[in-house]
Amino acid sequence: MERIPILRMGTLLLVTIQVDMHDRLAMTLQEDLTDRIVKDRAKGVLIDISALDIVDSFIGRMISNTAAMAKILDAKTVVVGMQPAVAITLVELGLALEGVITALNVERGIAMLEQNA
Amino acid sequence: MERIPILRMGTLLLVTIQVDMHDRLAMTLQEDLTDRIVKDRAKGVLIDISALDIVDSFIGRMISNTAAMAKILDAKTVVVGMQPAVAITLVELGLALEGVITALNVERGIAMLEQNA
């Protein structure tokens, strides 16, 4: 289980992050995700982080980078399910999640991506 | 991170299993899932096991039990994303996944649940 599964729903891809990310796992996810965006011709990526109690600068940067990669491949990224405590920590630490759009939950994220499609 | 996140999509709930299940995590998942079926008035549950390389009798029974609980609450369960190796092992071990419907991937699982709704 060294891979985070990527689920396809129509033209969207859904990733649920529920394990502690380390360098290799993050790299694998980015490779898998960019591969899948191209292969599945995805127009949007949903990253669910509702299982994360803490988002540190490593995960923050990983999410930003993933969104930037997706953007180059013409797919929009929406981060969904952020816990209130995570939002507080991010602001307090000055981590801005550059270029990342957020939505309350998967449903709203899907609506957001479909609206912009 | 002692909880497996449950994502709502319309009247469906999606659970992605990507960590090794142990007793307490399985119990928590079953409690959370039954709670959410009632709270969100869900008609279907999708359990994605594409990240699992191995399904032993414990996980098999956990999935069967979860499906049975969901059924009592009037929600159908579809297990999606089973790896070929897992299917082979399940049959070889004589684990039948009683009462569990399977689908190739999330998309087909959603279609299956919507058809039966």
JSON list of C-alpha atoms in Angstrom, two decimals:
[
{"chain": "A", "resi": 1, "resn": "MET", "atom": "CA", "xyz": [0.00, 0.00, 0.00]},
{"chain": "A", "resi": 2, "resn": "GLU", "atom": "CA", "xyz": [2.53, 2.62, -1.06]},
{"chain": "A", "resi": 3, "resn": "ARG", "atom": "CA", "xyz": [0.13, 4.31, -3.44]},
{"chain": "A", "resi": 4, "resn": "ILE", "atom": "CA", "xyz": [-2.75, 6.67, -2.87]},
{"chain": "A", "resi": 5, "resn": "PRO", "atom": "CA", "xyz": [-5.63, 5.55, -5.09]},
{"chain": "A", "resi": 6, "resn": "ILE", "atom": "CA", "xyz": [-6.99, 7.94, -7.71]},
{"chain": "A", "resi": 7, "resn": "LEU", "atom": "CA", "xyz": [-10.68, 7.48, -8.46]},
{"chain": "A", "resi": 8, "resn": "ARG", "atom": "CA", "xyz": [-12.25, 8.61, -11.71]},
{"chain": "A", "resi": 9, "resn": "MET", "atom": "CA", "xyz": [-15.73, 10.11, -11.75]},
{"chain": "A", "resi": 10, "resn": "GLY", "atom": "CA", "xyz": [-16.64, 11.26, -15.23]},
{"chain": "A", "resi": 11, "resn": "THR", "atom": "CA", "xyz": [-14.07, 13.90, -16.20]},
{"chain": "A", "resi": 12, "resn": "LEU", "atom": "CA", "xyz": [-12.95, 14.37, -12.61]},
{"chain": "A", "resi": 13, "resn": "LEU", "atom": "CA", "xyz": [-10.34, 12.58, -10.53]},
{"chain": "A", "resi": 14, "resn": "LEU", "atom": "CA", "xyz": [-10.70, 12.18, -6.78]},
{"chain": "A", "resi": 15, "resn": "VAL", "atom": "CA", "xyz": [-7.83, 11.66, -4.37]},
{"chain": "A", "resi": 16, "resn": "THR", "atom": "CA", "xyz": [-8.43, 11.10, -0.66]},
{"chain": "A", "resi": 17, "resn": "ILE", "atom": "CA", "xyz": [-5.37, 11.72, 1.45]},
{"chain": "A", "resi": 18, "resn": "GLN", "atom": "CA", "xyz": [-5.61, 9.78, 4.70]},
{"chain": "A", "resi": 19, "resn": "VAL", "atom": "CA", "xyz": [-2.08, 8.71, 5.49]},
{"chain": "A", "resi": 20, "resn": "ASP", "atom": "CA", "xyz": [0.96, 10.65, 6.56]},
{"chain": "A", "resi": 21, "resn": "MET", "atom": "CA", "xyz": [2.65, 11.87, 3.43]},
{"chain": "A", "resi": 22, "resn": "HIS", "atom": "CA", "xyz": [6.36, 11.35, 3.08]},
{"chain": "A", "resi": 23, "resn": "ASP", "atom": "CA", "xyz": [8.61, 12.34, 0.20]},
{"chain": "A", "resi": 24, "resn": "ARG", "atom": "CA", "xyz": [8.30, 9.18, -1.86]},
{"chain": "A", "resi": 25, "resn": "LEU", "atom": "CA", "xyz": [4.55, 8.86, -1.42]},
{"chain": "A", "resi": 26, "resn": "ALA", "atom": "CA", "xyz": [4.08, 12.50, -2.45]},
{"chain": "A", "resi": 27, "resn": "MET", "atom": "CA", "xyz": [6.27, 11.99, -5.53]},
{"chain": "A", "resi": 28, "resn": "THR", "atom": "CA", "xyz": [4.39, 8.81, -6.48]},
{"chain": "A", "resi": 29, "resn": "LEU", "atom": "CA", "xyz": [1.06, 10.61, -6.07]},
{"chain": "A", "resi": 30, "resn": "GLN", "atom": "CA", "xyz": [2.17, 13.48, -8.28]},
{"chain": "A", "resi": 31, "resn": "GLU", "atom": "CA", "xyz": [3.42, 11.08, -10.95]},
{"chain": "A", "resi": 32, "resn": "ASP", "atom": "CA", "xyz": [0.28, 8.93, -10.81]},
{"chain": "A", "resi": 33, "resn": "LEU", "atom": "CA", "xyz": [-1.99, 11.95, -10.86]},
{"chain": "A", "resi": 34, "resn": "THR", "atom": "CA", "xyz": [-0.33, 13.67, -13.81]},
{"chain": "A", "resi": 35, "resn": "ASP", "atom": "CA", "xyz": [-0.35, 10.33, -15.68]},
{"chain": "A", "resi": 36, "resn": "ARG", "atom": "CA", "xyz": [-4.05, 9.88, -14.97]},
{"chain": "A", "resi": 37, "resn": "ILE", "atom": "CA", "xyz": [-4.96, 13.45, -15.94]},
{"chain": "A", "resi": 38, "resn": "VAL", "atom": "CA", "xyz": [-3.49, 12.77, -19.37]},
{"chain": "A", "resi": 39, "resn": "LYS", "atom": "CA", "xyz": [-4.76, 9.19, -19.71]},
{"chain": "A", "resi": 40, "resn": "ASP", "atom": "CA", "xyz": [-8.31, 9.86, -18.48]},
{"chain": "A", "resi": 41, "resn": "ARG", "atom": "CA", "xyz": [-8.45, 13.34, -20.09]},
{"chain": "A", "resi": 42, "resn": "ALA", "atom": "CA", "xyz": [-9.53, 14.74, -16.74]},
{"chain": "A", "resi": 43, "resn": "LYS", "atom": "CA", "xyz": [-10.71, 18.33, -16.51]},
{"chain": "A", "resi": 44, "resn": "GLY", "atom": "CA", "xyz": [-10.61, 18.53, -12.74]},
{"chain": "A", "resi": 45, "resn": "VAL", "atom": "CA", "xyz": [-8.91, 17.08, -9.67]},
{"chain": "A", "resi": 46, "resn": "LEU", "atom": "CA", "xyz": [-10.48, 16.87, -6.22]},
{"chain": "A", "resi": 47, "resn": "ILE", "atom": "CA", "xyz": [-8.10, 16.41, -3.30]},
{"chain": "A", "resi": 48, "resn": "ASP", "atom": "CA", "xyz": [-9.94, 15.46, -0.11]},
{"chain": "A", "resi": 49, "resn": "ILE", "atom": "CA", "xyz": [-7.98, 16.28, 3.05]},
{"chain": "A", "resi": 50, "resn": "SER", "atom": "CA", "xyz": [-10.80, 15.76, 5.58]},
{"chain": "A", "resi": 51, "resn": "ALA", "atom": "CA", "xyz": [-8.75, 13.02, 7.26]},
{"chain": "A", "resi": 52, "resn": "LEU", "atom": "CA", "xyz": [-5.81, 15.32, 7.91]},
{"chain": "A", "resi": 53, "resn": "ASP", "atom": "CA", "xyz": [-5.63, 16.90, 11.36]},
{"chain": "A", "resi": 54, "resn": "ILE", "atom": "CA", "xyz": [-2.43, 18.70, 10.51]},
{"chain": "A", "resi": 55, "resn": "VAL", "atom": "CA", "xyz": [-1.19, 20.23, 7.27]},
{"chain": "A", "resi": 56, "resn": "ASP", "atom": "CA", "xyz": [2.45, 21.22, 7.57]},
{"chain": "A", "resi": 57, "resn": "SER", "atom": "CA", "xyz": [4.56, 23.14, 5.08]},
{"chain": "A", "resi": 58, "resn": "PHE", "atom": "CA", "xyz": [5.54, 19.89, 3.31]},
{"chain": "A", "resi": 59, "resn": "ILE", "atom": "CA", "xyz": [1.96, 18.84, 2.60]},
{"chain": "A", "resi": 60, "resn": "GLY", "atom": "CA", "xyz": [1.00, 22.44, 1.82]},
{"chain": "A", "resi": 61, "resn": "ARG", "atom": "CA", "xyz": [3.76, 22.68, -0.77]},
{"chain": "A", "resi": 62, "resn": "MET", "atom": "CA", "xyz": [2.91, 19.24, -2.15]},
{"chain": "A", "resi": 63, "resn": "ILE", "atom": "CA", "xyz": [-0.71, 20.32, -2.67]},
{"chain": "A", "resi": 64, "resn": "SER", "atom": "CA", "xyz": [0.33, 23.61, -4.29]},
{"chain": "A", "resi": 65, "resn": "ASN", "atom": "CA", "xyz": [2.76, 21.82, -6.60]},
{"chain": "A", "resi": 66, "resn": "THR", "atom": "CA", "xyz": [0.18, 19.21, -7.56]},
{"chain": "A", "resi": 67, "resn": "ALA", "atom": "CA", "xyz": [-2.32, 21.96, -8.40]},
{"chain": "A", "resi": 68, "resn": "ALA", "atom": "CA", "xyz": [0.34, 23.74, -10.50]},
{"chain": "A", "resi": 69, "resn": "MET", "atom": "CA", "xyz": [1.13, 20.51, -12.39]},
{"chain": "A", "resi": 70, "resn": "ALA", "atom": "CA", "xyz": [-2.56, 19.83, -13.00]},
{"chain": "A", "resi": 71, "resn": "LYS", "atom": "CA", "xyz": [-3.03, 23.39, -14.24]},
{"chain": "A", "resi": 72, "resn": "ILE", "atom": "CA", "xyz": [-0.31, 22.96, -16.88]},
{"chain": "A", "resi": 73, "resn": "LEU", "atom": "CA", "xyz": [-2.18, 19.84, -18.01]},
{"chain": "A", "resi": 74, "resn": "ASP", "atom": "CA", "xyz": [-5.37, 21.94, -18.24]},
{"chain": "A", "resi": 75, "resn": "ALA", "atom": "CA", "xyz": [-7.08, 20.46, -15.16]},
{"chain": "A", "resi": 76, "resn": "LYS", "atom": "CA", "xyz": [-8.38, 22.50, -12.25]},
{"chain": "A", "resi": 77, "resn": "THR", "atom": "CA", "xyz": [-7.62, 21.39, -8.69]},
{"chain": "A", "resi": 78, "resn": "VAL", "atom": "CA", "xyz": [-10.00, 21.88, -5.78]},
{"chain": "A", "resi": 79, "resn": "VAL", "atom": "CA", "xyz": [-9.01, 20.94, -2.23]},
{"chain": "A", "resi": 80, "resn": "VAL", "atom": "CA", "xyz": [-12.02, 19.81, -0.22]},
{"chain": "A", "resi": 81, "resn": "GLY", "atom": "CA", "xyz": [-12.86, 18.89, 3.35]},
{"chain": "A", "resi": 82, "resn": "MET", "atom": "CA", "xyz": [-10.31, 21.02, 5.17]},
{"chain": "A", "resi": 83, "resn": "GLN", "atom": "CA", "xyz": [-10.83, 20.86, 8.92]},
{"chain": "A", "resi": 84, "resn": "PRO", "atom": "CA", "xyz": [-11.31, 24.17, 10.74]},
{"chain": "A", "resi": 85, "resn": "ALA", "atom": "CA", "xyz": [-8.19, 23.55, 12.83]},
{"chain": "A", "resi": 86, "resn": "VAL", "atom": "CA", "xyz": [-6.15, 23.07, 9.66]},
{"chain": "A", "resi": 87, "resn": "ALA", "atom": "CA", "xyz": [-7.37, 26.38, 8.24]},
{"chain": "A", "resi": 88, "resn": "ILE", "atom": "CA", "xyz": [-6.40, 28.12, 11.51]},
{"chain": "A", "resi": 89, "resn": "THR", "atom": "CA", "xyz": [-2.94, 26.55, 11.52]},
{"chain": "A", "resi": 90, "resn": "LEU", "atom": "CA", "xyz": [-2.33, 27.39, 7.86]},
{"chain": "A", "resi": 91, "resn": "VAL", "atom": "CA", "xyz": [-3.08, 31.07, 8.41]},
{"chain": "A", "resi": 92, "resn": "GLU", "atom": "CA", "xyz": [-1.12, 31.21, 11.67]},
{"chain": "A", "resi": 93, "resn": "LEU", "atom": "CA", "xyz": [1.89, 29.64, 9.97]},
{"chain": "A", "resi": 94, "resn": "GLY", "atom": "CA", "xyz": [1.55, 31.93, 6.99]},
{"chain": "A", "resi": 95, "resn": "LEU", "atom": "CA", "xyz": [1.09, 29.02, 4.59]},
{"chain": "A", "resi": 96, "resn": "ALA", "atom": "CA", "xyz": [-1.11, 30.36, 1.84]},
{"chain": "A", "resi": 97, "resn": "LEU", "atom": "CA", "xyz": [-1.75, 27.29, -0.38]},
{"chain": "A", "resi": 98, "resn": "GLU", "atom": "CA", "xyz": [-0.84, 29.35, -3.44]},
{"chain": "A", "resi": 99, "resn": "GLY", "atom": "CA", "xyz": [-3.00, 28.84, -6.48]},
{"chain": "A", "resi": 100, "resn": "VAL", "atom": "CA", "xyz": [-5.24, 26.31, -4.75]},
{"chain": "A", "resi": 101, "resn": "ILE", "atom": "CA", "xyz": [-9.03, 26.59, -4.79]},
{"chain": "A", "resi": 102, "resn": "THR", "atom": "CA", "xyz": [-10.88, 25.13, -1.81]},
{"chain": "A", "resi": 103, "resn": "ALA", "atom": "CA", "xyz": [-14.43, 23.92, -1.26]},
{"chain": "A", "resi": 104, "resn": "LEU", "atom": "CA", "xyz": [-16.27, 22.77, 1.85]},
{"chain": "A", "resi": 105, "resn": "ASN", "atom": "CA", "xyz": [-16.85, 19.20, 0.71]},
{"chain": "A", "resi": 106, "resn": "VAL", "atom": "CA", "xyz": [-16.69, 16.89, -2.30]},
{"chain": "A", "resi": 107, "resn": "GLU", "atom": "CA", "xyz": [-20.17, 17.80, -3.48]},
{"chain": "A", "resi": 108, "resn": "ARG", "atom": "CA", "xyz": [-19.42, 21.51, -3.57]},
{"chain": "A", "resi": 109, "resn": "GLY", "atom": "CA", "xyz": [-16.05, 20.80, -5.15]},
{"chain": "A", "resi": 110, "resn": "ILE", "atom": "CA", "xyz": [-17.70, 18.82, -7.94]},
{"chain": "A", "resi": 111, "resn": "ALA", "atom": "CA", "xyz": [-20.25, 21.61, -8.45]},
{"chain": "A", "resi": 112, "resn": "MET", "atom": "CA", "xyz": [-17.43, 24.16, -8.59]},
{"chain": "A", "resi": 113, "resn": "LEU", "atom": "CA", "xyz": [-15.47, 22.17, -11.18]},
{"chain": "A", "resi": 114, "resn": "GLU", "atom": "CA", "xyz": [-18.52, 21.47, -13.30]},
{"chain": "A", "resi": 115, "resn": "GLN", "atom": "CA", "xyz": [-19.51, 25.12, -13.25]},
{"chain": "A", "resi": 116, "resn": "ASN", "atom": "CA", "xyz": [-16.10, 26.17, -14.53]},
{"chain": "A", "resi": 117, "resn": "ALA", "atom": "CA", "xyz": [-15.83, 23.39, -17.10]},
{"chain": "B", "resi": 1, "resn": "MET", "atom": "CA", "xyz": [-5.72, 10.06, 11.57]},
{"chain": "B", "resi": 2, "resn": "GLU", "atom": "CA", "xyz": [-7.60, 7.22, 13.21]},
{"chain": "B", "resi": 3, "resn": "ARG", "atom": "CA", "xyz": [-10.65, 7.66, 11.01]},
{"chain": "B", "resi": 4, "resn": "ILE", "atom": "CA", "xyz": [-11.35, 6.71, 7.45]},
{"chain": "B", "resi": 5, "resn": "PRO", "atom": "CA", "xyz": [-13.10, 9.66, 5.79]},
{"chain": "B", "resi": 6, "resn": "ILE", "atom": "CA", "xyz": [-16.58, 9.18, 4.37]},
{"chain": "B", "resi": 7, "resn": "LEU", "atom": "CA", "xyz": [-17.37, 11.40, 1.40]},
{"chain": "B", "resi": 8, "resn": "ARG", "atom": "CA", "xyz": [-20.90, 12.27, 0.38]},
{"chain": "B", "resi": 9, "resn": "MET", "atom": "CA", "xyz": [-21.87, 12.53, -3.27]},
{"chain": "B", "resi": 10, "resn": "GLY", "atom": "CA", "xyz": [-25.57, 13.18, -3.62]},
{"chain": "B", "resi": 11, "resn": "THR", "atom": "CA", "xyz": [-27.34, 10.24, -2.03]},
{"chain": "B", "resi": 12, "resn": "LEU", "atom": "CA", "xyz": [-24.21, 8.10, -2.08]},
{"chain": "B", "resi": 13, "resn": "LEU", "atom": "CA", "xyz": [-21.37, 7.75, 0.40]},
{"chain": "B", "resi": 14, "resn": "LEU", "atom": "CA", "xyz": [-17.84, 6.91, -0.71]},
{"chain": "B", "resi": 15, "resn": "VAL", "atom": "CA", "xyz": [-15.22, 5.26, 1.46]},
{"chain": "B", "resi": 16, "resn": "THR", "atom": "CA", "xyz": [-11.69, 4.67, 0.22]},
{"chain": "B", "resi": 17, "resn": "ILE", "atom": "CA", "xyz": [-9.79, 2.09, 2.23]},
{"chain": "B", "resi": 18, "resn": "GLN", "atom": "CA", "xyz": [-6.07, 2.67, 1.90]},
{"chain": "B", "resi": 19, "resn": "VAL", "atom": "CA", "xyz": [-4.63, 1.78, 5.28]},
{"chain": "B", "resi": 20, "resn": "ASP", "atom": "CA", "xyz": [-4.25, -1.52, 7.06]},
{"chain": "B", "resi": 21, "resn": "MET", "atom": "CA", "xyz": [-7.47, -2.17, 8.94]},
{"chain": "B", "resi": 22, "resn": "HIS", "atom": "CA", "xyz": [-7.25, -3.17, 12.55]},
{"chain": "B", "resi": 23, "resn": "ASP", "atom": "CA", "xyz": [-10.10, -3.93, 14.93]},
{"chain": "B", "resi": 24, "resn": "ARG", "atom": "CA", "xyz": [-10.65, -0.44, 16.30]},
{"chain": "B", "resi": 25, "resn": "LEU", "atom": "CA", "xyz": [-10.40, 1.27, 12.92]},
{"chain": "B", "resi": 26, "resn": "ALA", "atom": "CA", "xyz": [-12.91, -1.19, 11.45]},
{"chain": "B", "resi": 27, "resn": "MET", "atom": "CA", "xyz": [-15.30, -0.61, 14.35]},
{"chain": "B", "resi": 28, "resn": "THR", "atom": "CA", "xyz": [-14.96, 3.17, 14.03]},
{"chain": "B", "resi": 29, "resn": "LEU", "atom": "CA", "xyz": [-15.61, 2.95, 10.29]},
{"chain": "B", "resi": 30, "resn": "GLN", "atom": "CA", "xyz": [-18.74, 0.86, 10.81]},
{"chain": "B", "resi": 31, "resn": "GLU", "atom": "CA", "xyz": [-20.04, 3.28, 13.45]},
{"chain": "B", "resi": 32, "resn": "ASP", "atom": "CA", "xyz": [-19.24, 6.35, 11.35]},
{"chain": "B", "resi": 33, "resn": "LEU", "atom": "CA", "xyz": [-20.74, 4.82, 8.24]},
{"chain": "B", "resi": 34, "resn": "THR", "atom": "CA", "xyz": [-24.02, 3.74, 9.84]},
{"chain": "B", "resi": 35, "resn": "ASP", "atom": "CA", "xyz": [-24.28, 7.19, 11.47]},
{"chain": "B", "resi": 36, "resn": "ARG", "atom": "CA", "xyz": [-23.74, 8.89, 8.13]},
{"chain": "B", "resi": 37, "resn": "ILE", "atom": "CA", "xyz": [-26.20, 6.64, 6.28]},
{"chain": "B", "resi": 38, "resn": "VAL", "atom": "CA", "xyz": [-28.89, 7.81, 8.69]},
{"chain": "B", "resi": 39, "resn": "LYS", "atom": "CA", "xyz": [-27.77, 11.45, 8.91]},
{"chain": "B", "resi": 40, "resn": "ASP", "atom": "CA", "xyz": [-27.24, 11.95, 5.17]},
{"chain": "B", "resi": 41, "resn": "ARG", "atom": "CA", "xyz": [-30.17, 9.70, 4.20]},
{"chain": "B", "resi": 42, "resn": "ALA", "atom": "CA", "xyz": [-27.83, 7.80, 1.91]},
{"chain": "B", "resi": 43, "resn": "LYS", "atom": "CA", "xyz": [-29.23, 5.23, -0.50]},
{"chain": "B", "resi": 44, "resn": "GLY", "atom": "CA", "xyz": [-25.91, 3.68, -1.41]},
{"chain": "B", "resi": 45, "resn": "VAL", "atom": "CA", "xyz": [-22.39, 3.10, -0.14]},
{"chain": "B", "resi": 46, "resn": "LEU", "atom": "CA", "xyz": [-19.31, 2.70, -2.33]},
{"chain": "B", "resi": 47, "resn": "ILE", "atom": "CA", "xyz": [-16.29, 1.05, -0.74]},
{"chain": "B", "resi": 48, "resn": "ASP", "atom": "CA", "xyz": [-13.17, 1.48, -2.83]},
{"chain": "B", "resi": 49, "resn": "ILE", "atom": "CA", "xyz": [-10.50, -1.14, -2.13]},
{"chain": "B", "resi": 50, "resn": "SER", "atom": "CA", "xyz": [-8.22, -0.41, -5.10]},
{"chain": "B", "resi": 51, "resn": "ALA", "atom": "CA", "xyz": [-5.37, 0.41, -2.70]},
{"chain": "B", "resi": 52, "resn": "LEU", "atom": "CA", "xyz": [-5.54, -3.00, -1.03]},
{"chain": "B", "resi": 53, "resn": "ASP", "atom": "CA", "xyz": [-3.08, -5.60, -2.29]},
{"chain": "B", "resi": 54, "resn": "ILE", "atom": "CA", "xyz": [-4.35, -8.17, 0.16]},
{"chain": "B", "resi": 55, "resn": "VAL", "atom": "CA", "xyz": [-7.84, -8.84, 1.54]},
{"chain": "B", "resi": 56, "resn": "ASP", "atom": "CA", "xyz": [-7.69, -11.31, 4.40]},
{"chain": "B", "resi": 57, "resn": "SER", "atom": "CA", "xyz": [-10.60, -12.90, 6.22]},
{"chain": "B", "resi": 58, "resn": "PHE", "atom": "CA", "xyz": [-10.73, -10.01, 8.70]},
{"chain": "B", "resi": 59, "resn": "ILE", "atom": "CA", "xyz": [-11.20, -7.36, 6.03]},
{"chain": "B", "resi": 60, "resn": "GLY", "atom": "CA", "xyz": [-13.51, -9.66, 4.08]},
{"chain": "B", "resi": 61, "resn": "ARG", "atom": "CA", "xyz": [-15.74, -10.13, 7.10]},
{"chain": "B", "resi": 62, "resn": "MET", "atom": "CA", "xyz": [-15.58, -6.42, 7.90]},
{"chain": "B", "resi": 63, "resn": "ILE", "atom": "CA", "xyz": [-16.79, -5.59, 4.38]},
{"chain": "B", "resi": 64, "resn": "SER", "atom": "CA", "xyz": [-19.57, -8.20, 4.55]},
{"chain": "B", "resi": 65, "resn": "ASN", "atom": "CA", "xyz": [-20.71, -6.91, 7.94]},
{"chain": "B", "resi": 66, "resn": "THR", "atom": "CA", "xyz": [-20.66, -3.31, 6.79]},
{"chain": "B", "resi": 67, "resn": "ALA", "atom": "CA", "xyz": [-22.79, -4.24, 3.78]},
{"chain": "B", "resi": 68, "resn": "ALA", "atom": "CA", "xyz": [-25.23, -6.10, 6.05]},
{"chain": "B", "resi": 69, "resn": "MET", "atom": "CA", "xyz": [-25.52, -3.10, 8.38]},
{"chain": "B", "resi": 70, "resn": "ALA", "atom": "CA", "xyz": [-26.05, -0.72, 5.45]},
{"chain": "B", "resi": 71, "resn": "LYS", "atom": "CA", "xyz": [-28.73, -3.05, 4.07]},
{"chain": "B", "resi": 72, "resn": "ILE", "atom": "CA", "xyz": [-30.71, -2.91, 7.30]},
{"chain": "B", "resi": 73, "resn": "LEU", "atom": "CA", "xyz": [-30.56, 0.88, 7.02]},
{"chain": "B", "resi": 74, "resn": "ASP", "atom": "CA", "xyz": [-31.90, 0.57, 3.46]},
{"chain": "B", "resi": 75, "resn": "ALA", "atom": "CA", "xyz": [-28.64, 1.43, 1.69]},
{"chain": "B", "resi": 76, "resn": "LYS", "atom": "CA", "xyz": [-26.97, -0.74, -0.94]},
{"chain": "B", "resi": 77, "resn": "THR", "atom": "CA", "xyz": [-23.24, -1.40, -0.75]},
{"chain": "B", "resi": 78, "resn": "VAL", "atom": "CA", "xyz": [-21.00, -1.81, -3.78]},
{"chain": "B", "resi": 79, "resn": "VAL", "atom": "CA", "xyz": [-17.33, -2.72, -3.44]},
{"chain": "B", "resi": 80, "resn": "VAL", "atom": "CA", "xyz": [-15.26, -1.20, -6.23]},
{"chain": "B", "resi": 81, "resn": "GLY", "atom": "CA", "xyz": [-11.71, -1.35, -7.54]},
{"chain": "B", "resi": 82, "resn": "MET", "atom": "CA", "xyz": [-10.79, -4.85, -6.46]},
{"chain": "B", "resi": 83, "resn": "GLN", "atom": "CA", "xyz": [-7.37, -5.81, -7.79]},
{"chain": "B", "resi": 84, "resn": "PRO", "atom": "CA", "xyz": [-7.17, -9.01, -9.85]},
{"chain": "B", "resi": 85, "resn": "ALA", "atom": "CA", "xyz": [-4.76, -10.56, -7.33]},
{"chain": "B", "resi": 86, "resn": "VAL", "atom": "CA", "xyz": [-7.25, -9.92, -4.55]},
{"chain": "B", "resi": 87, "resn": "ALA", "atom": "CA", "xyz": [-10.04, -11.66, -6.48]},
{"chain": "B", "resi": 88, "resn": "ILE", "atom": "CA", "xyz": [-7.76, -14.66, -7.03]},
{"chain": "B", "resi": 89, "resn": "THR", "atom": "CA", "xyz": [-6.80, -14.83, -3.35]},
{"chain": "B", "resi": 90, "resn": "LEU", "atom": "CA", "xyz": [-10.40, -14.50, -2.19]},
{"chain": "B", "resi": 91, "resn": "VAL", "atom": "CA", "xyz": [-11.52, -17.44, -4.31]},
{"chain": "B", "resi": 92, "resn": "GLU", "atom": "CA", "xyz": [-8.49, -19.54, -3.41]},
{"chain": "B", "resi": 93, "resn": "LEU", "atom": "CA", "xyz": [-9.10, -18.89, 0.28]},
{"chain": "B", "resi": 94, "resn": "GLY", "atom": "CA", "xyz": [-12.80, -19.63, -0.09]},
{"chain": "B", "resi": 95, "resn": "LEU", "atom": "CA", "xyz": [-13.78, -16.15, 1.13]},
{"chain": "B", "resi": 96, "resn": "ALA", "atom": "CA", "xyz": [-17.00, -15.37, -0.65]},
{"chain": "B", "resi": 97, "resn": "LEU", "atom": "CA", "xyz": [-17.76, -11.76, 0.40]},
{"chain": "B", "resi": 98, "resn": "GLU", "atom": "CA", "xyz": [-21.32, -12.80, 1.23]},
{"chain": "B", "resi": 99, "resn": "GLY", "atom": "CA", "xyz": [-24.02, -10.35, 0.19]},
{"chain": "B", "resi": 100, "resn": "VAL", "atom": "CA", "xyz": [-21.56, -7.91, -1.33]},
{"chain": "B", "resi": 101, "resn": "ILE", "atom": "CA", "xyz": [-22.03, -6.51, -4.83]},
{"chain": "B", "resi": 102, "resn": "THR", "atom": "CA", "xyz": [-18.87, -5.57, -6.71]},
{"chain": "B", "resi": 103, "resn": "ALA", "atom": "CA", "xyz": [-18.14, -3.23, -9.61]},
{"chain": "B", "resi": 104, "resn": "LEU", "atom": "CA", "xyz": [-14.99, -2.58, -11.62]},
{"chain": "B", "resi": 105, "resn": "ASN", "atom": "CA", "xyz": [-14.56, 1.05, -10.60]},
{"chain": "B", "resi": 106, "resn": "VAL", "atom": "CA", "xyz": [-16.28, 3.96, -8.88]},
{"chain": "B", "resi": 107, "resn": "GLU", "atom": "CA", "xyz": [-18.00, 5.11, -12.07]},
{"chain": "B", "resi": 108, "resn": "ARG", "atom": "CA", "xyz": [-19.60, 1.72, -12.69]},
{"chain": "B", "resi": 109, "resn": "GLY", "atom": "CA", "xyz": [-20.44, 1.43, -9.00]},
{"chain": "B", "resi": 110, "resn": "ILE", "atom": "CA", "xyz": [-22.26, 4.77, -9.09]},
{"chain": "B", "resi": 111, "resn": "ALA", "atom": "CA", "xyz": [-24.11, 3.72, -12.25]},
{"chain": "B", "resi": 112, "resn": "MET", "atom": "CA", "xyz": [-25.10, 0.45, -10.59]},
{"chain": "B", "resi": 113, "resn": "LEU", "atom": "CA", "xyz": [-26.43, 2.19, -7.48]},
{"chain": "B", "resi": 114, "resn": "GLU", "atom": "CA", "xyz": [-28.30, 4.84, -9.46]},
{"chain": "B", "resi": 115, "resn": "GLN", "atom": "CA", "xyz": [-29.88, 2.21, -11.67]},
{"chain": "B", "resi": 116, "resn": "ASN", "atom": "CA", "xyz": [-31.21, 0.35, -8.64]},
{"chain": "B", "resi": 117, "resn": "ALA", "atom": "CA", "xyz": [-32.32, 3.47, -6.76]}
]
